[in-house]
Amino acid sequence: MRNTCRILVLGGARSGKSAHAEDLVCAGRPSDESASVRYLATARHDVADADWESRIDQHRRRRPDHWSTVETATHGDLAAQLGDDPHTATLVDDLGTWLTTELDRENAWDAPRGTVAPATNSLVSSVEKFQGRLVLVSPEVGLAVIPETRSGRLFRDEIGSLNARIAAVCDRVVLVVAGLPLVLKDSAAQPEGTT
């Protein structure tokens, strides 16, 4: 059997997915400052949006002081951050805000589908090559009605495709519903060569 090292945590809004991911990145590790964790925060600050800033602050307050935080929207792309240090325990929160930033950066909201494929391909490759403990948080948005707007449909389709690709290269996939984690995939629990 293999050690689980790459974990995707999916869930809806306010499902508890981020808190669950924070627990997973620390599982089996010392709780003191010797247990370094790198937190790759994908949200962009918007001082004009008090509610958004409050959400970011809630996440920040939950993190231990000794975790290092990198804000990927302003300090390089996510795939490069993962590739620069593929061994340190890392938590990425979340892929939905990362995707939104990429769609904005490429002015892709009205562009043909697939415009952000180079960025998503690079991210999937970096996740697949990651050698340490990696926990990624992502929204599961495909369970609701089809969005009315093109941008809503584009985001839903792109995040759904990205989630499927990331899930394929992760050892474990967990869906958090109403605070309850449901394991969808656990390669570490299966002998190699079985599905």
mmCIF file of N, CA, C and O in Angstrom, residues 9 14-26 39 58-59 62 67 91 93 135 137 176 179 181:
data_model
loop_
_atom_site.group_PDB
_atom_site.id
_atom_site.type_symbol
_atom_site.label_atom_id
_atom_site.label_comp_id
_atom_site.label_asym_id
_atom_site.label_seq_id
_atom_site.Cartn_x
_atom_site.Cartn_y
_atom_site.Cartn_z
ATOM 1 N N VAL A 9 -10.354 17.937 -1.414
ATOM 2 C CA VAL A 9 -11.531 18.092 -0.560
ATOM 3 C C VAL A 9 -12.537 18.960 -1.308
ATOM 4 O O VAL A 9 -12.275 20.130 -1.579
ATOM 5 N N ARG A 14 -19.985 26.872 2.556
ATOM 6 C CA ARG A 14 -20.171 26.734 4.005
ATOM 7 C C ARG A 14 -20.408 25.275 4.431
ATOM 8 O O ARG A 14 -21.060 24.998 5.424
ATOM 9 N N SER A 15 -19.838 24.348 3.679
ATOM 10 C CA SER A 15 -20.009 22.925 3.990
ATOM 11 C C SER A 15 -19.053 22.446 5.071
ATOM 12 O O SER A 15 -19.237 21.365 5.624
ATOM 13 N N GLY A 16 -17.997 23.220 5.343
ATOM 14 C CA GLY A 16 -16.969 22.789 6.289
ATOM 15 C C GLY A 16 -15.750 22.207 5.600
ATOM 16 O O GLY A 16 -14.878 21.633 6.244
ATOM 17 N N LYS A 17 -15.660 22.383 4.276
ATOM 18 C CA LYS A 17 -14.567 21.773 3.527
ATOM 19 C C LYS A 17 -13.204 22.351 3.900
ATOM 20 O O LYS A 17 -12.228 21.605 4.004
ATOM 21 N N SER A 18 -13.120 23.651 4.133
ATOM 22 C CA SER A 18 -11.828 24.249 4.472
ATOM 23 C C SER A 18 -11.348 23.787 5.849
ATOM 24 O O SER A 18 -10.175 23.444 6.016
ATOM 25 N N ALA A 19 -12.232 23.771 6.822
ATOM 26 C CA ALA A 19 -11.848 23.312 8.165
ATOM 27 C C ALA A 19 -11.417 21.844 8.119
ATOM 28 O O ALA A 19 -10.441 21.448 8.771
ATOM 29 N N HIS A 20 -12.122 21.034 7.335
ATOM 30 C CA HIS A 20 -11.747 19.623 7.207
ATOM 31 C C HIS A 20 -10.364 19.497 6.560
ATOM 32 O O HIS A 20 -9.534 18.693 6.993
ATOM 33 N N ALA A 21 -10.110 20.295 5.541
ATOM 34 C CA ALA A 21 -8.807 20.274 4.870
ATOM 35 C C ALA A 21 -7.693 20.683 5.829
ATOM 36 O O ALA A 21 -6.603 20.106 5.804
ATOM 37 N N GLU A 22 -7.951 21.665 6.676
ATOM 38 C CA GLU A 22 -6.954 22.088 7.661
ATOM 39 C C GLU A 22 -6.615 20.938 8.610
ATOM 40 O O GLU A 22 -5.452 20.739 8.969
ATOM 41 N N ASP A 23 -7.618 20.174 9.013
ATOM 42 C CA ASP A 23 -7.371 19.000 9.852
ATOM 43 C C ASP A 23 -6.548 17.955 9.098
ATOM 44 O O ASP A 23 -5.635 17.352 9.657
ATOM 45 N N LEU A 24 -6.870 17.730 7.830
ATOM 46 C CA LEU A 24 -6.178 16.710 7.044
ATOM 47 C C LEU A 24 -4.710 17.033 6.814
ATOM 48 O O LEU A 24 -3.857 16.139 6.840
ATOM 49 N N VAL A 25 -4.398 18.305 6.580
ATOM 50 C CA VAL A 25 -3.002 18.648 6.298
ATOM 51 C C VAL A 25 -2.131 18.436 7.539
ATOM 52 O O VAL A 25 -0.931 18.194 7.431
ATOM 53 N N CYS A 26 -2.746 18.464 8.719
ATOM 54 C CA CYS A 26 -2.015 18.268 9.972
ATOM 55 C C CYS A 26 -2.083 16.833 10.491
ATOM 56 O O CYS A 26 -1.387 16.489 11.438
ATOM 57 N N TYR A 39 0.503 27.414 3.436
ATOM 58 C CA TYR A 39 -0.887 27.660 3.072
ATOM 59 C C TYR A 39 -0.873 28.538 1.827
ATOM 60 O O TYR A 39 -0.417 29.686 1.872
ATOM 61 N N GLN A 58 -11.673 35.201 8.489
ATOM 62 C CA GLN A 58 -12.067 33.997 9.245
ATOM 63 C C GLN A 58 -11.103 32.851 8.977
ATOM 64 O O GLN A 58 -10.692 32.141 9.898
ATOM 65 N N HIS A 59 -10.731 32.674 7.735
ATOM 66 C CA HIS A 59 -9.757 31.625 7.380
ATOM 67 C C HIS A 59 -8.400 31.927 8.013
ATOM 68 O O HIS A 59 -7.748 31.032 8.553
ATOM 69 N N ARG A 62 -8.126 31.095 11.749
ATOM 70 C CA ARG A 62 -8.084 29.661 12.087
ATOM 71 C C ARG A 62 -6.690 29.064 11.944
ATOM 72 O O ARG A 62 -6.396 28.037 12.549
ATOM 73 N N TRP A 67 2.284 28.588 10.544
ATOM 74 C CA TRP A 67 2.113 28.233 9.136
ATOM 75 C C TRP A 67 2.576 29.405 8.278
ATOM 76 O O TRP A 67 2.340 30.574 8.616
ATOM 77 N N LEU A 91 -1.358 23.251 1.913
ATOM 78 C CA LEU A 91 -2.812 23.338 1.798
ATOM 79 C C LEU A 91 -3.133 24.433 0.791
ATOM 80 O O LEU A 91 -2.648 25.559 0.922
ATOM 81 N N ASP A 93 -6.208 26.605 -0.727
ATOM 82 C CA ASP A 93 -7.600 26.958 -0.463
ATOM 83 C C ASP A 93 -7.930 28.260 -1.195
ATOM 84 O O ASP A 93 -7.449 29.307 -0.797
ATOM 85 N N VAL A 135 -3.010 19.041 0.287
ATOM 86 C CA VAL A 135 -4.466 19.035 0.424
ATOM 87 C C VAL A 135 -4.998 20.224 -0.362
ATOM 88 O O VAL A 135 -4.564 21.358 -0.157
ATOM 89 N N VAL A 137 -8.508 22.288 -1.698
ATOM 90 C CA VAL A 137 -9.933 22.529 -1.450
ATOM 91 C C VAL A 137 -10.539 23.066 -2.738
ATOM 92 O O VAL A 137 -9.937 23.907 -3.408
ATOM 93 N N VAL A 176 -17.328 16.949 1.351
ATOM 94 C CA VAL A 176 -17.857 17.387 2.641
ATOM 95 C C VAL A 176 -19.252 17.950 2.414
ATOM 96 O O VAL A 176 -19.444 18.880 1.636
ATOM 97 N N GLY A 179 -20.864 19.470 6.831
ATOM 98 C CA GLY A 179 -19.831 19.217 7.824
ATOM 99 C C GLY A 179 -19.396 17.772 7.943
ATOM 100 O O GLY A 179 -18.522 17.445 8.745
ATOM 101 N N PRO A 181 -17.623 14.495 6.272
ATOM 102 C CA PRO A 181 -16.767 14.068 5.169
ATOM 103 C C PRO A 181 -17.153 12.685 4.650
ATOM 104 O O PRO A 181 -17.327 11.740 5.418
#
